[in-house]
Amino acid sequence: MNFYDIIQKRQSDRQYSNQPVEREKLNICLEAGRLAPSASNSQPWTFIVVDEPELKDKVARCTFGPLKSFNKFVPQAPVIVVIVMEKAKLTAEIGGRIKNKEYALIDIGIAAEHICLQAAEMGIGSCMLGWFNEKEVKKLLKVPEKKSIPLLITLGYPPKNYRHRDKIRKGKEEVVRYNSY
Amino acid sequence: MNFYDIIQKRQSDRQYSNQPVEREKLNICLEAGRLAPSASNSQPWTFIVVDEPELKDKVARCTFGPLKSFNKFVPQAPVIVVIVMEKAKLTAEIGGRIKNKEYALIDIGIAAEHICLQAAEMGIGSCMLGWFNEKEVKKLLKVPEKKSIPLLITLGYPPKNYRHRDKIRKGKEEVVRYNSY
């Protein structure tokens, strides 16, 4: 599958079948995340794979939102990958402070997308989740309180008839400029 | 090329030949960025393509750092893509504020990596740059002062003999945990 097809295939999948994700394929996704680039090669991330059913269900419930239907699909996913943000290297840390930029968040986005794109290529569905009770997730997974968890990712096989949606995006003319804003 | 090969091929390329990047291939890279996912589908980005030689050279010089050799390769790149961060959608904005997360930075990382991976697949080299004189870049490209520019990306063909480096990353056992931090 070429890159264009992979990015077309990746979508936020909010329905999962009972089919478990093979450990081997899961490892390929994590490997894609591990190999992601980062500022000063800091790799400011730890990936916690949550697949122990009872624990996973508890983590899933941490994503439920204020609206009734919000994230109610999450418990269907057989795997949740929790991304913990780690300290950047001193060079990236200092550079980020001088330039007032949190490079580590950019890096986390890159690594998370590597995981999702690799999953898509293998027919595994994914959804990044930014809304969850972070304090509770930390407690469940014994993550030190001072660390931050920017994202969770659900992984699983969508049902056979799950719909592939066309991407709705701003037009090219709105997003791309040449030599001037 | 499959996804694993693409992520292996992408590296920070810090040397470029005279070969220009074809406008058609450049557009394919930008399209990959445009199609990137984002929190609440906010797409909080504008891509400014800088390829007018004199202007590009001025932008390139904004990346020079305190150390003598730092980013001195940048003027070699025939194209610099400047990513401007735009306001997120209200839902992402509110969610981010409640959860104290800057989703837009995560989104920018994802879009930037889409551009770089798409370039890699086509044999075009890239390098993300987080260190630059943002104020000066804004002035050169007429970007409103209140907007932020998290990243620049150089694009160009590396010289024929340019070395492909093995990736140096933390070990899997350091990065991946199961069901507990």
CSV table of C-alpha atoms in Angstrom, one decimal:
chain,number,residue,atom,x,y,z
A,1,MET,CA,0.0,0.0,0.0
A,2,ASN,CA,1.5,3.4,-0.9
A,3,PHE,CA,1.6,6.3,1.5
A,4,TYR,CA,-1.4,8.1,0.0
A,5,ASP,CA,-3.5,4.9,0.3
A,6,ILE,CA,-2.4,4.5,3.9
A,7,ILE,CA,-3.4,8.0,4.9
A,8,GLN,CA,-6.7,7.6,3.1
A,9,LYS,CA,-7.3,4.4,4.9
A,10,ARG,CA,-6.6,5.7,8.4
A,11,GLN,CA,-9.6,7.2,9.9
A,12,SER,CA,-11.0,7.5,13.5
A,13,ASP,CA,-12.6,4.1,13.9
A,14,ARG,CA,-15.3,4.2,16.5
A,15,GLN,CA,-16.6,0.6,16.3
A,16,TYR,CA,-14.7,-2.6,16.8
A,17,SER,CA,-15.4,-6.3,16.3
A,18,ASN,CA,-14.5,-9.1,18.8
A,19,GLN,CA,-11.5,-10.1,16.7
A,20,PRO,CA,-8.4,-9.7,18.9
A,21,VAL,CA,-5.3,-7.8,17.6
A,22,GLU,CA,-2.5,-10.3,17.1
A,23,ARG,CA,0.4,-9.6,19.4
A,24,GLU,CA,2.8,-9.7,16.4
A,25,LYS,CA,0.9,-7.0,14.5
A,26,LEU,CA,0.6,-4.9,17.7
A,27,ASN,CA,4.3,-5.1,18.0
A,28,ILE,CA,4.7,-3.8,14.4
A,29,CYS,CA,2.6,-0.8,15.3
A,30,LEU,CA,4.6,-0.1,18.5
A,31,GLU,CA,7.8,-0.4,16.5
A,32,ALA,CA,6.6,2.2,14.0
A,33,GLY,CA,6.0,4.5,17.0
A,34,ARG,CA,9.4,3.7,18.5
A,35,LEU,CA,11.1,4.6,15.3
A,36,ALA,CA,9.4,8.0,15.0
A,37,PRO,CA,11.6,11.1,14.8
A,38,SER,CA,11.7,13.7,17.5
A,39,ALA,CA,13.4,17.0,18.4
A,40,SER,CA,17.0,16.3,19.2
A,41,ASN,CA,16.1,12.6,18.9
A,42,SER,CA,14.6,12.9,22.4
A,43,GLN,CA,12.0,10.2,22.0
A,44,PRO,CA,10.0,11.7,24.9
A,45,TRP,CA,7.4,8.9,25.1
A,46,THR,CA,6.5,5.6,26.8
A,47,PHE,CA,3.8,3.5,25.3
A,48,ILE,CA,1.7,1.5,27.8
A,49,VAL,CA,-0.2,-1.3,26.1
A,50,VAL,CA,-3.4,-1.9,28.0
A,51,ASP,CA,-5.0,-5.3,26.9
A,52,GLU,CA,-5.8,-7.0,30.2
A,53,PRO,CA,-9.6,-7.0,29.8
A,54,GLU,CA,-10.7,-5.7,33.2
A,55,LEU,CA,-8.1,-3.0,33.4
A,56,LYS,CA,-8.7,-2.0,29.8
A,57,ASP,CA,-12.3,-1.6,30.5
A,58,LYS,CA,-11.6,0.7,33.5
A,59,VAL,CA,-9.2,2.8,31.3
A,60,ALA,CA,-11.9,2.9,28.6
A,61,ARG,CA,-14.4,4.3,31.1
A,62,CYS,CA,-12.0,7.2,31.9
A,63,THR,CA,-12.7,8.5,28.3
A,64,PHE,CA,-16.4,8.9,28.8
A,65,GLY,CA,-17.3,12.6,28.4
A,66,PRO,CA,-20.0,15.0,29.5
A,67,LEU,CA,-22.3,14.1,26.6
A,68,LYS,CA,-24.1,10.8,26.8
A,69,SER,CA,-22.8,9.1,23.7
A,70,PHE,CA,-19.3,10.6,24.0
A,71,ASN,CA,-16.5,7.9,23.6
A,72,LYS,CA,-19.0,5.1,24.5
A,73,PHE,CA,-17.4,3.0,21.8
A,74,VAL,CA,-14.0,2.8,23.6
A,75,PRO,CA,-14.7,-0.3,25.6
A,76,GLN,CA,-15.2,-2.2,22.4
A,77,ALA,CA,-11.5,-1.8,21.5
A,78,PRO,CA,-9.4,-4.8,22.5
A,79,VAL,CA,-6.3,-2.7,23.0
A,80,ILE,CA,-5.7,0.8,24.3
A,81,VAL,CA,-2.2,2.4,23.9
A,82,VAL,CA,-1.6,5.0,26.5
A,83,ILE,CA,1.2,7.5,25.6
A,84,VAL,CA,3.1,9.0,28.5
A,85,MET,CA,5.1,12.1,27.9
A,86,GLU,CA,8.7,11.8,29.1
A,87,LYS,CA,11.3,14.4,29.7
A,88,ALA,CA,13.0,15.7,26.5
A,89,LYS,CA,16.7,15.7,26.1
A,90,LEU,CA,18.4,18.7,27.6
A,91,THR,CA,19.2,20.2,24.2
A,92,ALA,CA,15.5,19.9,23.1
A,93,GLU,CA,14.4,21.1,26.5
A,94,ILE,CA,16.6,24.2,26.5
A,95,GLY,CA,15.8,24.9,22.9
A,96,GLY,CA,12.1,24.6,23.5
A,97,ARG,CA,12.3,26.9,26.5
A,98,ILE,CA,14.3,29.6,24.7
A,99,LYS,CA,11.9,29.4,21.8
A,100,ASN,CA,8.9,29.0,24.0
A,101,LYS,CA,7.8,25.8,22.2
A,102,GLU,CA,6.8,22.5,23.6
A,103,TYR,CA,8.6,20.3,21.1
A,104,ALA,CA,7.6,17.1,23.1
A,105,LEU,CA,3.9,17.5,22.2
A,106,ILE,CA,4.8,17.8,18.5
A,107,ASP,CA,6.9,14.6,18.9
A,108,ILE,CA,4.0,12.8,20.6
A,109,GLY,CA,1.8,13.6,17.7
A,110,ILE,CA,4.3,12.2,15.3
A,111,ALA,CA,4.8,9.0,17.2
A,112,ALA,CA,1.0,8.5,17.7
A,113,GLU,CA,0.4,8.9,14.0
A,114,HIS,CA,3.1,6.4,13.1
A,115,ILE,CA,1.3,3.9,15.3
A,116,CYS,CA,-2.1,4.7,13.6
A,117,LEU,CA,-0.8,4.7,10.1
A,118,GLN,CA,1.1,1.4,10.6
A,119,ALA,CA,-2.2,-0.1,12.0
A,120,ALA,CA,-4.1,1.2,9.0
A,121,GLU,CA,-1.8,-0.5,6.6
A,122,MET,CA,-2.5,-3.8,8.3
A,123,GLY,CA,-6.2,-3.3,8.4
A,124,ILE,CA,-6.3,-2.5,12.1
A,125,GLY,CA,-8.6,0.4,13.1
A,126,SER,CA,-7.5,3.2,15.5
A,127,CYS,CA,-8.8,6.3,17.1
A,128,MET,CA,-6.7,8.9,19.0
A,129,LEU,CA,-8.4,10.2,22.1
A,130,GLY,CA,-7.4,13.5,23.8
A,131,TRP,CA,-10.3,13.7,26.2
A,132,PHE,CA,-10.1,11.5,29.3
A,133,ASN,CA,-9.7,11.6,33.1
A,134,GLU,CA,-5.9,11.8,33.1
A,135,LYS,CA,-5.6,11.5,36.9
A,136,GLU,CA,-7.7,8.4,37.0
A,137,VAL,CA,-5.7,6.8,34.0
A,138,LYS,CA,-2.5,7.5,35.9
A,139,LYS,CA,-3.8,5.8,39.0
A,140,LEU,CA,-4.9,2.7,37.1
A,141,LEU,CA,-1.6,2.3,35.3
A,142,LYS,CA,0.7,3.5,38.1
A,143,VAL,CA,2.0,6.4,36.1
A,144,PRO,CA,3.8,8.9,38.4
A,145,GLU,CA,1.5,11.9,39.1
A,146,LYS,CA,3.9,14.5,37.7
A,147,LYS,CA,4.0,12.9,34.3
A,148,SER,CA,1.5,13.9,31.6
A,149,ILE,CA,-0.5,11.6,29.3
A,150,PRO,CA,-1.3,13.6,26.1
A,151,LEU,CA,-3.1,10.8,24.2
A,152,LEU,CA,-4.7,7.4,24.2
A,153,ILE,CA,-5.1,5.3,21.1
A,154,THR,CA,-7.7,2.6,20.6
A,155,LEU,CA,-6.7,-0.3,18.4
A,156,GLY,CA,-8.9,-3.1,17.0
A,157,TYR,CA,-10.5,-4.5,14.0
A,158,PRO,CA,-13.6,-2.6,12.8
A,159,PRO,CA,-16.6,-4.8,12.0
A,160,LYS,CA,-16.7,-6.2,8.4
A,161,ASN,CA,-19.3,-3.7,7.2
A,162,TYR,CA,-17.7,-0.6,8.9
A,163,ARG,CA,-18.0,2.4,6.7
A,164,HIS,CA,-14.9,4.1,5.2
A,165,ARG,CA,-15.6,7.8,5.2
A,166,ASP,CA,-14.4,10.3,2.7
A,167,LYS,CA,-12.1,12.8,4.3
A,168,ILE,CA,-13.6,16.2,5.0
A,169,ARG,CA,-10.9,18.8,4.9
A,170,LYS,CA,-10.4,22.5,4.2
A,171,GLY,CA,-9.6,23.2,0.5
A,172,LYS,CA,-6.1,23.3,-0.7
A,173,GLU,CA,-6.4,27.0,-1.6
A,174,GLU,CA,-7.2,27.7,2.1
A,175,VAL,CA,-4.4,25.7,3.5
A,176,VAL,CA,-1.5,26.3,1.1
A,177,ARG,CA,0.1,29.7,0.3
A,178,TYR,CA,3.2,30.6,-1.7
A,179,ASN,CA,6.0,32.8,-0.4
A,180,SER,CA,3.6,35.0,1.7
A,181,TYR,CA,0.9,34.5,4.2
B,1,MET,CA,7.0,1.1,-0.7
B,2,ASN,CA,5.4,-0.1,2.5
B,3,PHE,CA,5.0,2.0,5.6
B,4,TYR,CA,8.0,0.4,7.4
B,5,ASP,CA,10.2,1.2,4.5
B,6,ILE,CA,9.0,4.7,4.3
B,7,ILE,CA,9.7,5.4,8.0
B,8,GLN,CA,13.1,3.9,7.6
B,9,LYS,CA,13.8,6.0,4.6
B,10,ARG,CA,12.7,9.3,6.2
B,11,GLN,CA,15.6,10.9,8.0
B,12,SER,CA,16.7,14.4,8.8
B,13,ASP,CA,18.5,15.2,5.5
B,14,ARG,CA,21.0,18.0,6.0
B,15,GLN,CA,22.5,18.2,2.5
B,16,TYR,CA,20.8,19.0,-0.8
B,17,SER,CA,21.7,18.9,-4.4
B,18,ASN,CA,20.9,21.5,-7.0
B,19,GLN,CA,18.0,19.4,-8.4
B,20,PRO,CA,14.8,21.3,-7.9
B,21,VAL,CA,11.7,19.7,-6.4
B,22,GLU,CA,9.0,19.3,-9.1
B,23,ARG,CA,5.9,21.3,-8.4
B,24,GLU,CA,3.8,18.2,-8.9
B,25,LYS,CA,5.6,16.2,-6.3
B,26,LEU,CA,5.6,19.2,-3.9
B,27,ASN,CA,1.9,19.3,-4.3
B,28,ILE,CA,1.6,15.6,-3.4
B,29,CYS,CA,3.5,16.3,-0.1
B,30,LEU,CA,1.3,19.2,0.7
B,31,GLU,CA,-1.8,17.1,0.0
B,32,ALA,CA,-0.5,14.5,2.5
B,33,GLY,CA,-0.3,17.3,5.0
B,34,ARG,CA,-3.7,18.7,4.2
B,35,LEU,CA,-5.3,15.2,4.7
B,36,ALA,CA,-3.7,14.8,8.2
B,37,PRO,CA,-6.1,14.1,11.1
B,38,SER,CA,-6.5,16.6,13.9
B,39,ALA,CA,-8.4,17.0,17.2
B,40,SER,CA,-12.0,17.7,16.3
B,41,ASN,CA,-10.8,17.8,12.6
B,42,SER,CA,-9.7,21.4,13.4
B,43,GLN,CA,-6.8,21.4,10.8
B,44,PRO,CA,-5.1,24.2,12.7
B,45,TRP,CA,-2.4,24.9,10.1
B,46,THR,CA,-1.4,26.9,7.1
B,47,PHE,CA,1.5,25.7,4.9
B,48,ILE,CA,3.5,28.5,3.4
B,49,VAL,CA,5.7,27.2,0.6
B,50,VAL,CA,8.8,29.3,0.3
B,51,ASP,CA,10.6,28.7,-3.0
B,52,GLU,CA,11.3,32.2,-4.4
B,53,PRO,CA,15.1,32.0,-4.2
B,54,GLU,CA,16.0,35.3,-2.6
B,55,LEU,CA,13.2,35.1,0.0
B,56,LYS,CA,13.9,31.5,0.7
B,57,ASP,CA,17.5,32.4,1.4
B,58,LYS,CA,16.4,35.0,3.9
B,59,VAL,CA,14.1,32.5,5.7
B,60,ALA,CA,16.9,30.0,5.7
B,61,ARG,CA,19.2,32.4,7.4
B,62,CYS,CA,16.6,32.8,10.2
B,63,THR,CA,17.4,29.2,11.3
B,64,PHE,CA,21.1,29.8,11.9
B,65,GLY,CA,21.8,29.1,15.6
B,66,PRO,CA,24.3,30.2,18.2
B,67,LEU,CA,26.8,27.5,17.2
B,68,LYS,CA,28.8,28.1,14.1
B,69,SER,CA,27.7,25.1,12.0
B,70,PHE,CA,24.1,25.0,13.3
B,71,ASN,CA,21.6,24.7,10.5
B,72,LYS,CA,24.1,26.1,7.9
B,73,PHE,CA,22.8,23.5,5.5
B,74,VAL,CA,19.4,25.1,5.3
B,75,PRO,CA,20.1,27.5,2.3
B,76,GLN,CA,20.9,24.4,0.2
B,77,ALA,CA,17.2,23.3,0.3
B,78,PRO,CA,15.3,24.5,-2.8
B,79,VAL,CA,12.0,24.6,-0.7
B,80,ILE,CA,11.1,25.5,2.8
B,81,VAL,CA,7.6,24.8,4.1
B,82,VAL,CA,6.7,27.1,6.9
B,83,ILE,CA,3.9,25.8,9.1
B,84,VAL,CA,1.7,28.4,10.8
B,85,MET,CA,-0.5,27.4,13.6
B,86,GLU,CA,-4.1,28.4,13.2
B,87,LYS,CA,-6.9,28.6,15.8
B,88,ALA,CA,-8.4,25.2,16.6
B,89,LYS,CA,-12.1,24.6,16.4
B,90,LEU,CA,-14.1,25.7,19.4
B,91,THR,CA,-14.7,22.1,20.5
B,92,ALA,CA,-11.0,21.3,20.4
B,93,GLU,CA,-10.1,24.7,21.9
B,94,ILE,CA,-12.5,24.2,24.8
B,95,GLY,CA,-11.6,20.6,25.3
B,96,GLY,CA,-7.9,21.5,25.3
B,97,ARG,CA,-8.4,24.2,27.8
B,98,ILE,CA,-10.4,22.0,30.2
B,99,LYS,CA,-7.9,19.2,29.9
B,100,ASN,CA,-4.9,21.7,29.8
B,101,LYS,CA,-3.6,20.3,26.6
B,102,GLU,CA,-2.4,22.1,23.5
B,103,TYR,CA,-3.9,19.7,20.9
B,104,ALA,CA,-2.9,22.0,18.1
B,105,LEU,CA,0.8,21.3,18.6
B,106,ILE,CA,0.1,17.5,18.5
B,107,ASP,CA,-1.9,18.2,15.2
B,108,ILE,CA,1.0,20.2,13.8
B,109,GLY,CA,3.4,17.3,14.5
B,110,ILE,CA,1.1,14.9,12.7
B,111,ALA,CA,0.7,17.1,9.6
B,112,ALA,CA,4.4,17.9,9.4
B,113,GLU,CA,5.3,14.2,9.5
B,114,HIS,CA,2.7,13.4,6.8
B,115,ILE,CA,4.6,15.9,4.6
B,116,CYS,CA,8.0,14.4,5.4
B,117,LEU,CA,6.9,10.7,5.0
B,118,GLN,CA,5.2,11.5,1.6
B,119,ALA,CA,8.4,13.2,0.5
B,120,ALA,CA,10.5,10.2,1.6
B,121,GLU,CA,8.4,7.8,-0.4
B,122,MET,CA,9.2,9.9,-3.5
B,123,GLY,CA,12.9,10.2,-2.8
B,124,ILE,CA,12.7,13.8,-1.6
B,125,GLY,CA,14.7,14.6,1.5
B,126,SER,CA,13.4,16.6,4.4
B,127,CYS,CA,14.3,18.1,7.8
B,128,MET,CA,12.0,19.5,10.4
B,129,LEU,CA,13.4,22.6,12.1
B,130,GLY,CA,12.2,23.9,15.4
B,131,TRP,CA,14.9,26.4,16.0
B,132,PHE,CA,14.6,29.7,14.1
B,133,ASN,CA,14.0,33.4,14.6
B,134,GLU,CA,10.2,33.3,14.5
B,135,LYS,CA,9.7,37.0,14.6
B,136,GLU,CA,11.9,37.5,11.6
B,137,VAL,CA,10.3,34.7,9.6
B,138,LYS,CA,6.9,36.2,10.3
B,139,LYS,CA,8.1,39.6,9.1
B,140,LEU,CA,9.5,38.1,5.9
B,141,LEU,CA,6.3,36.1,5.1
B,142,LYS,CA,3.8,38.7,6.3
B,143,VAL,CA,2.5,36.3,9.0
B,144,PRO,CA,0.4,38.2,11.6
B,145,GLU,CA,2.5,38.8,14.7
B,146,LYS,CA,0.0,37.0,17.1
B,147,LYS,CA,0.2,33.7,15.2
B,148,SER,CA,2.8,31.1,16.0
B,149,ILE,CA,5.1,29.2,13.7
B,150,PRO,CA,6.0,25.9,15.4
B,151,LEU,CA,8.0,24.3,12.6
B,152,LEU,CA,9.8,24.8,9.3
B,153,ILE,CA,10.5,21.9,7.0
B,154,THR,CA,13.3,21.8,4.4
B,155,LEU,CA,12.6,19.8,1.2
B,156,GLY,CA,15.0,18.9,-1.5
B,157,TYR,CA,16.9,16.1,-3.2
B,158,PRO,CA,19.9,14.9,-1.2
B,159,PRO,CA,23.1,14.5,-3.2
B,160,LYS,CA,23.5,11.1,-4.9
B,161,ASN,CA,26.0,9.8,-2.4
B,162,TYR,CA,24.2,11.1,0.7
B,163,ARG,CA,24.4,8.6,3.5
B,164,HIS,CA,21.3,6.8,4.8
B,165,ARG,CA,21.8,6.4,8.5
B,166,ASP,CA,20.6,3.6,10.7
B,167,LYS,CA,18.1,4.9,13.3
B,168,ILE,CA,19.4,5.3,16.8
B,169,ARG,CA,16.5,4.8,19.2
B,170,LYS,CA,15.8,3.7,22.8
B,171,GLY,CA,15.3,0.0,23.1
B,172,LYS,CA,11.8,-1.5,22.8
B,173,GLU,CA,12.0,-2.7,26.5
B,174,GLU,CA,12.6,0.9,27.6
B,175,VAL,CA,9.7,2.4,25.5
B,176,VAL,CA,7.0,-0.3,25.7
B,177,ARG,CA,5.2,-1.4,28.9
B,178,TYR,CA,2.2,-3.7,29.4
B,179,ASN,CA,-0.7,-2.8,31.6
B,180,SER,CA,1.3,-0.8,34.0
B,181,TYR,CA,3.9,2.0,33.9
